[in-house]
Short mmCIF file of N, CA and C in Angstrom, two decimals:
data_model
loop_
_atom_site.label_atom_id
_atom_site.label_comp_id
_atom_site.label_asym_id
_atom_site.label_seq_id
_atom_site.Cartn_x
_atom_site.Cartn_y
_atom_site.Cartn_z
N MET A 209 87.90 93.63 109.26
CA MET A 209 86.86 94.54 109.70
C MET A 209 85.94 93.81 110.67
N ILE A 210 85.52 94.53 111.68
CA ILE A 210 84.57 93.99 112.65
C ILE A 210 83.28 94.78 112.52
N TRP A 211 82.22 94.12 112.12
CA TRP A 211 80.96 94.78 111.86
C TRP A 211 80.02 94.66 113.05
N THR A 212 79.38 95.77 113.40
CA THR A 212 78.43 95.83 114.50
C THR A 212 77.12 96.40 113.97
N SER A 213 76.01 95.79 114.35
CA SER A 213 74.71 96.26 113.87
C SER A 213 74.29 97.55 114.56
N LEU A 214 73.79 98.48 113.75
CA LEU A 214 73.20 99.72 114.27
C LEU A 214 71.69 99.60 114.37
N GLY A 215 71.13 98.59 113.72
CA GLY A 215 69.68 98.39 113.74
C GLY A 215 69.14 98.06 112.37
N ARG A 216 67.83 97.96 112.31
CA ARG A 216 67.14 97.65 111.06
C ARG A 216 67.13 98.88 110.15
N VAL A 217 67.49 98.67 108.89
CA VAL A 217 67.53 99.75 107.91
C VAL A 217 66.20 100.47 107.83
N ASP A 218 65.09 99.72 107.76
CA ASP A 218 63.78 100.36 107.61
C ASP A 218 63.44 101.26 108.80
N GLU A 219 63.91 100.95 109.98
CA GLU A 219 63.67 101.80 111.15
C GLU A 219 64.61 103.01 111.17
N LEU A 220 65.87 102.79 110.80
CA LEU A 220 66.86 103.88 110.83
C LEU A 220 66.58 104.93 109.76
N LYS A 221 65.92 104.56 108.68
CA LYS A 221 65.59 105.49 107.59
C LYS A 221 64.58 106.55 108.01
N THR A 222 63.90 106.35 109.11
CA THR A 222 62.81 107.25 109.49
C THR A 222 63.29 108.59 110.04
N ARG A 223 64.57 108.70 110.38
CA ARG A 223 65.10 109.96 110.93
C ARG A 223 66.34 110.38 110.15
N PRO A 224 66.37 111.61 109.63
CA PRO A 224 67.52 112.04 108.84
C PRO A 224 68.80 112.22 109.66
N LEU A 225 68.67 112.49 110.98
CA LEU A 225 69.83 112.64 111.86
C LEU A 225 69.48 112.04 113.21
N GLN A 226 70.38 111.20 113.71
CA GLN A 226 70.15 110.62 115.03
C GLN A 226 71.46 110.29 115.71
N GLU A 227 71.40 110.25 117.03
CA GLU A 227 72.57 109.87 117.83
C GLU A 227 72.43 108.41 118.23
N LEU A 228 73.49 107.65 118.01
CA LEU A 228 73.55 106.26 118.42
C LEU A 228 74.81 106.05 119.24
N THR A 229 74.77 105.09 120.14
CA THR A 229 75.96 104.72 120.91
C THR A 229 76.28 103.27 120.60
N VAL A 230 77.52 103.03 120.16
CA VAL A 230 77.98 101.69 119.82
C VAL A 230 79.26 101.43 120.59
N ASP A 231 79.24 100.45 121.47
CA ASP A 231 80.42 100.13 122.29
C ASP A 231 81.01 101.38 122.93
N LYS A 232 80.17 102.20 123.53
CA LYS A 232 80.54 103.44 124.22
C LYS A 232 81.04 104.54 123.29
N THR A 233 80.85 104.37 121.99
CA THR A 233 81.25 105.37 121.00
C THR A 233 80.00 106.09 120.49
N LYS A 234 79.97 107.41 120.59
CA LYS A 234 78.84 108.21 120.09
C LYS A 234 78.98 108.38 118.57
N ILE A 235 77.90 108.07 117.88
CA ILE A 235 77.85 108.16 116.42
C ILE A 235 76.72 109.10 116.03
N ALA A 236 76.98 109.97 115.05
CA ALA A 236 75.92 110.77 114.42
C ALA A 236 75.62 110.08 113.09
N LEU A 237 74.45 109.49 112.99
CA LEU A 237 74.04 108.77 111.79
C LEU A 237 73.08 109.65 111.00
N THR A 238 73.36 109.79 109.69
CA THR A 238 72.47 110.55 108.83
C THR A 238 71.91 109.65 107.73
N TYR A 239 70.73 110.02 107.26
CA TYR A 239 70.11 109.36 106.11
C TYR A 239 69.57 110.47 105.22
N ILE A 240 70.32 110.76 104.14
CA ILE A 240 70.00 111.87 103.24
C ILE A 240 70.04 111.35 101.81
N ASP A 241 69.03 111.68 101.03
CA ASP A 241 68.97 111.29 99.62
C ASP A 241 69.21 109.80 99.42
N GLY A 242 68.64 108.98 100.31
CA GLY A 242 68.75 107.53 100.18
C GLY A 242 70.08 106.93 100.58
N GLN A 243 70.91 107.71 101.26
CA GLN A 243 72.25 107.22 101.64
C GLN A 243 72.51 107.45 103.13
N PHE A 244 72.98 106.40 103.79
CA PHE A 244 73.41 106.51 105.18
C PHE A 244 74.87 106.97 105.25
N SER A 245 75.19 107.75 106.28
CA SER A 245 76.56 108.13 106.58
C SER A 245 76.71 108.15 108.10
N ALA A 246 77.93 107.87 108.56
CA ALA A 246 78.20 107.87 110.00
C ALA A 246 79.49 108.62 110.29
N VAL A 247 79.39 109.57 111.21
CA VAL A 247 80.56 110.33 111.67
C VAL A 247 80.55 110.33 113.19
N SER A 248 81.62 110.83 113.76
CA SER A 248 81.68 110.94 115.22
C SER A 248 80.50 111.77 115.71
N GLY A 249 79.95 111.37 116.83
CA GLY A 249 78.85 112.11 117.42
C GLY A 249 79.30 113.19 118.38
N VAL A 250 80.62 113.47 118.39
CA VAL A 250 81.19 114.44 119.33
C VAL A 250 81.84 115.58 118.54
N CYS A 251 81.39 116.81 118.78
CA CYS A 251 81.92 117.99 118.10
C CYS A 251 83.36 118.27 118.54
N ASN A 252 84.17 118.74 117.60
CA ASN A 252 85.56 119.10 117.90
C ASN A 252 85.68 120.28 118.84
N HIS A 253 84.71 121.16 118.87
CA HIS A 253 84.80 122.41 119.61
C HIS A 253 84.85 122.15 121.12
N VAL A 254 83.73 121.79 121.72
CA VAL A 254 83.72 121.49 123.16
C VAL A 254 82.94 120.21 123.47
N GLY A 255 82.87 119.31 122.48
CA GLY A 255 82.28 118.01 122.72
C GLY A 255 80.77 117.94 122.64
N GLY A 256 80.15 118.86 121.94
CA GLY A 256 78.70 118.86 121.80
C GLY A 256 78.19 117.60 121.11
N PRO A 257 76.93 117.22 121.37
CA PRO A 257 76.34 115.99 120.81
C PRO A 257 75.81 116.21 119.39
N LEU A 258 76.62 115.92 118.39
CA LEU A 258 76.24 116.20 117.00
C LEU A 258 74.97 115.48 116.57
N GLY A 259 74.75 114.28 117.04
CA GLY A 259 73.55 113.53 116.67
C GLY A 259 72.27 114.14 117.21
N LYS A 260 72.40 115.11 118.13
CA LYS A 260 71.23 115.80 118.68
C LYS A 260 71.08 117.20 118.08
N GLY A 261 71.93 117.49 117.09
CA GLY A 261 71.84 118.78 116.41
C GLY A 261 70.79 118.74 115.32
N HIS A 262 71.04 119.48 114.24
CA HIS A 262 70.13 119.47 113.10
C HIS A 262 70.95 119.51 111.82
N LEU A 263 70.28 119.31 110.70
CA LEU A 263 70.94 119.32 109.41
C LEU A 263 70.72 120.64 108.69
N ASP A 264 71.78 121.09 108.02
CA ASP A 264 71.74 122.24 107.13
C ASP A 264 72.27 121.71 105.80
N GLY A 265 71.37 121.24 104.95
CA GLY A 265 71.80 120.53 103.74
C GLY A 265 72.48 119.23 104.16
N LYS A 266 73.74 119.06 103.75
CA LYS A 266 74.49 117.86 104.13
C LYS A 266 75.44 118.12 105.30
N TYR A 267 75.24 119.23 105.99
CA TYR A 267 76.06 119.56 107.16
C TYR A 267 75.29 119.30 108.44
N ILE A 268 75.96 118.65 109.39
CA ILE A 268 75.41 118.46 110.72
C ILE A 268 75.79 119.70 111.53
N VAL A 269 74.83 120.32 112.18
CA VAL A 269 75.06 121.53 112.96
C VAL A 269 75.02 121.16 114.45
N CYS A 270 76.11 121.46 115.15
CA CYS A 270 76.19 121.17 116.58
C CYS A 270 75.16 122.01 117.33
N PRO A 271 74.40 121.40 118.24
CA PRO A 271 73.38 122.15 118.97
C PRO A 271 73.94 123.13 119.99
N TRP A 272 75.20 123.00 120.36
CA TRP A 272 75.76 123.88 121.39
C TRP A 272 76.29 125.20 120.84
N HIS A 273 77.14 125.17 119.82
CA HIS A 273 77.75 126.41 119.32
C HIS A 273 77.68 126.54 117.80
N HIS A 274 76.89 125.67 117.16
CA HIS A 274 76.57 125.78 115.73
C HIS A 274 77.74 125.51 114.79
N TRP A 275 78.77 124.80 115.25
CA TRP A 275 79.81 124.36 114.32
C TRP A 275 79.18 123.37 113.36
N LYS A 276 79.68 123.32 112.11
CA LYS A 276 79.10 122.45 111.08
C LYS A 276 80.14 121.48 110.52
N PHE A 277 79.68 120.24 110.28
CA PHE A 277 80.53 119.20 109.71
C PHE A 277 79.75 118.45 108.64
N HIS A 278 80.42 118.18 107.51
CA HIS A 278 79.78 117.46 106.41
C HIS A 278 79.47 116.04 106.86
N CYS A 279 78.25 115.59 106.61
CA CYS A 279 77.81 114.29 107.12
C CYS A 279 78.52 113.11 106.45
N GLN A 280 79.07 113.29 105.25
CA GLN A 280 79.73 112.18 104.56
C GLN A 280 81.24 112.21 104.71
N THR A 281 81.84 113.39 104.70
CA THR A 281 83.30 113.49 104.75
C THR A 281 83.84 113.79 106.14
N GLY A 282 83.01 114.37 107.00
CA GLY A 282 83.46 114.79 108.32
C GLY A 282 84.16 116.14 108.29
N ASP A 283 84.32 116.74 107.10
CA ASP A 283 85.00 118.03 106.97
C ASP A 283 84.18 119.14 107.60
N GLY A 284 84.89 120.15 108.14
CA GLY A 284 84.22 121.34 108.63
C GLY A 284 83.60 122.10 107.47
N GLU A 285 82.78 123.08 107.81
CA GLU A 285 82.11 123.87 106.77
C GLU A 285 83.13 124.64 105.94
N PRO A 286 82.71 125.19 104.77
CA PRO A 286 83.64 125.92 103.92
C PRO A 286 84.43 126.98 104.70
N GLY A 287 85.74 126.95 104.48
CA GLY A 287 86.65 127.82 105.21
C GLY A 287 87.26 127.13 106.41
N PHE A 288 86.65 126.03 106.84
CA PHE A 288 87.13 125.26 108.00
C PHE A 288 87.22 123.76 107.66
N GLU A 289 87.47 123.45 106.39
CA GLU A 289 87.47 122.06 105.94
C GLU A 289 88.48 121.19 106.68
N SER A 290 89.58 121.79 107.12
CA SER A 290 90.62 120.99 107.78
C SER A 290 90.24 120.61 109.21
N ASP A 291 89.17 121.18 109.73
CA ASP A 291 88.67 120.83 111.07
C ASP A 291 87.72 119.65 110.89
N GLN A 292 88.28 118.44 110.94
CA GLN A 292 87.51 117.24 110.59
C GLN A 292 87.17 116.39 111.81
N ILE A 293 85.98 115.79 111.74
CA ILE A 293 85.59 114.79 112.72
C ILE A 293 85.73 113.41 112.06
N PRO A 294 85.94 112.36 112.85
CA PRO A 294 86.08 111.03 112.27
C PRO A 294 84.82 110.57 111.55
N ARG A 295 85.02 109.75 110.52
CA ARG A 295 83.90 109.11 109.83
C ARG A 295 84.13 107.60 109.86
N TYR A 296 83.07 106.86 109.57
CA TYR A 296 83.09 105.40 109.67
C TYR A 296 82.52 104.76 108.42
N VAL A 297 82.95 103.54 108.14
CA VAL A 297 82.44 102.76 107.02
C VAL A 297 81.17 102.03 107.47
N LEU A 298 80.17 102.07 106.60
CA LEU A 298 78.89 101.39 106.83
C LEU A 298 78.62 100.40 105.70
N LYS A 299 77.79 99.41 105.99
CA LYS A 299 77.27 98.55 104.93
C LYS A 299 75.90 98.02 105.36
N GLU A 300 75.09 97.72 104.35
CA GLU A 300 73.78 97.12 104.60
C GLU A 300 73.87 95.64 104.27
N GLU A 301 73.30 94.82 105.15
CA GLU A 301 73.31 93.38 104.94
C GLU A 301 72.08 92.76 105.60
N SER A 302 71.30 92.05 104.82
CA SER A 302 70.11 91.35 105.32
C SER A 302 69.17 92.27 106.10
N GLY A 303 69.00 93.50 105.61
CA GLY A 303 68.09 94.44 106.26
C GLY A 303 68.65 95.15 107.47
N GLU A 304 69.92 94.89 107.80
CA GLU A 304 70.58 95.54 108.94
C GLU A 304 71.59 96.55 108.42
N LEU A 305 71.79 97.64 109.17
CA LEU A 305 72.85 98.58 108.88
C LEU A 305 73.99 98.27 109.83
N LEU A 306 75.18 98.06 109.26
CA LEU A 306 76.35 97.67 110.04
C LEU A 306 77.42 98.76 109.97
N ILE A 307 78.18 98.90 111.06
CA ILE A 307 79.27 99.87 111.14
C ILE A 307 80.55 99.14 111.53
N ASP A 308 81.67 99.61 110.98
CA ASP A 308 82.98 99.09 111.37
C ASP A 308 83.68 100.20 112.16
N LEU A 309 83.69 100.08 113.48
CA LEU A 309 84.32 101.10 114.32
C LEU A 309 85.82 101.20 114.10
N SER A 310 86.46 100.12 113.63
CA SER A 310 87.90 100.16 113.39
C SER A 310 88.25 100.98 112.15
N SER A 311 87.26 101.36 111.35
CA SER A 311 87.50 102.16 110.14
C SER A 311 87.58 103.65 110.44
N LYS A 312 87.50 104.02 111.69
CA LYS A 312 87.49 105.43 112.12
C LYS A 312 88.67 106.21 111.53
N THR A 313 88.36 107.34 110.88
CA THR A 313 89.41 108.21 110.36
C THR A 313 89.87 109.15 111.48
N PRO A 314 91.04 109.78 111.33
CA PRO A 314 91.55 110.65 112.41
C PRO A 314 90.72 111.92 112.61
N ARG A 315 90.68 112.38 113.84
CA ARG A 315 90.09 113.68 114.17
C ARG A 315 91.18 114.73 113.95
N LYS A 316 90.83 115.84 113.29
CA LYS A 316 91.82 116.89 113.03
C LYS A 316 91.33 118.21 113.57
#
């Protein structure tokens, strides 16, 4: 695994949804109920910026056409679960939040 820092945990906790770019990869990072999750920042529909959308519970809502994806699993909303966006493995170490881009799951 190759770990890349997303930033300081205490700073990243201040926003429940944000868009980050890591090595030219758009990431939608969420912080909900004390847990970070990272999924692709690009919507399956027409490429909308998921990290610039909003949250509906644990679903990220695309700002362009309102498609929804679960922030932890990447699954589409109920009835569209098989429409998945990639998710990534995260870990906290020494106050930093790290992501492994090689852990990316397939887009479906």
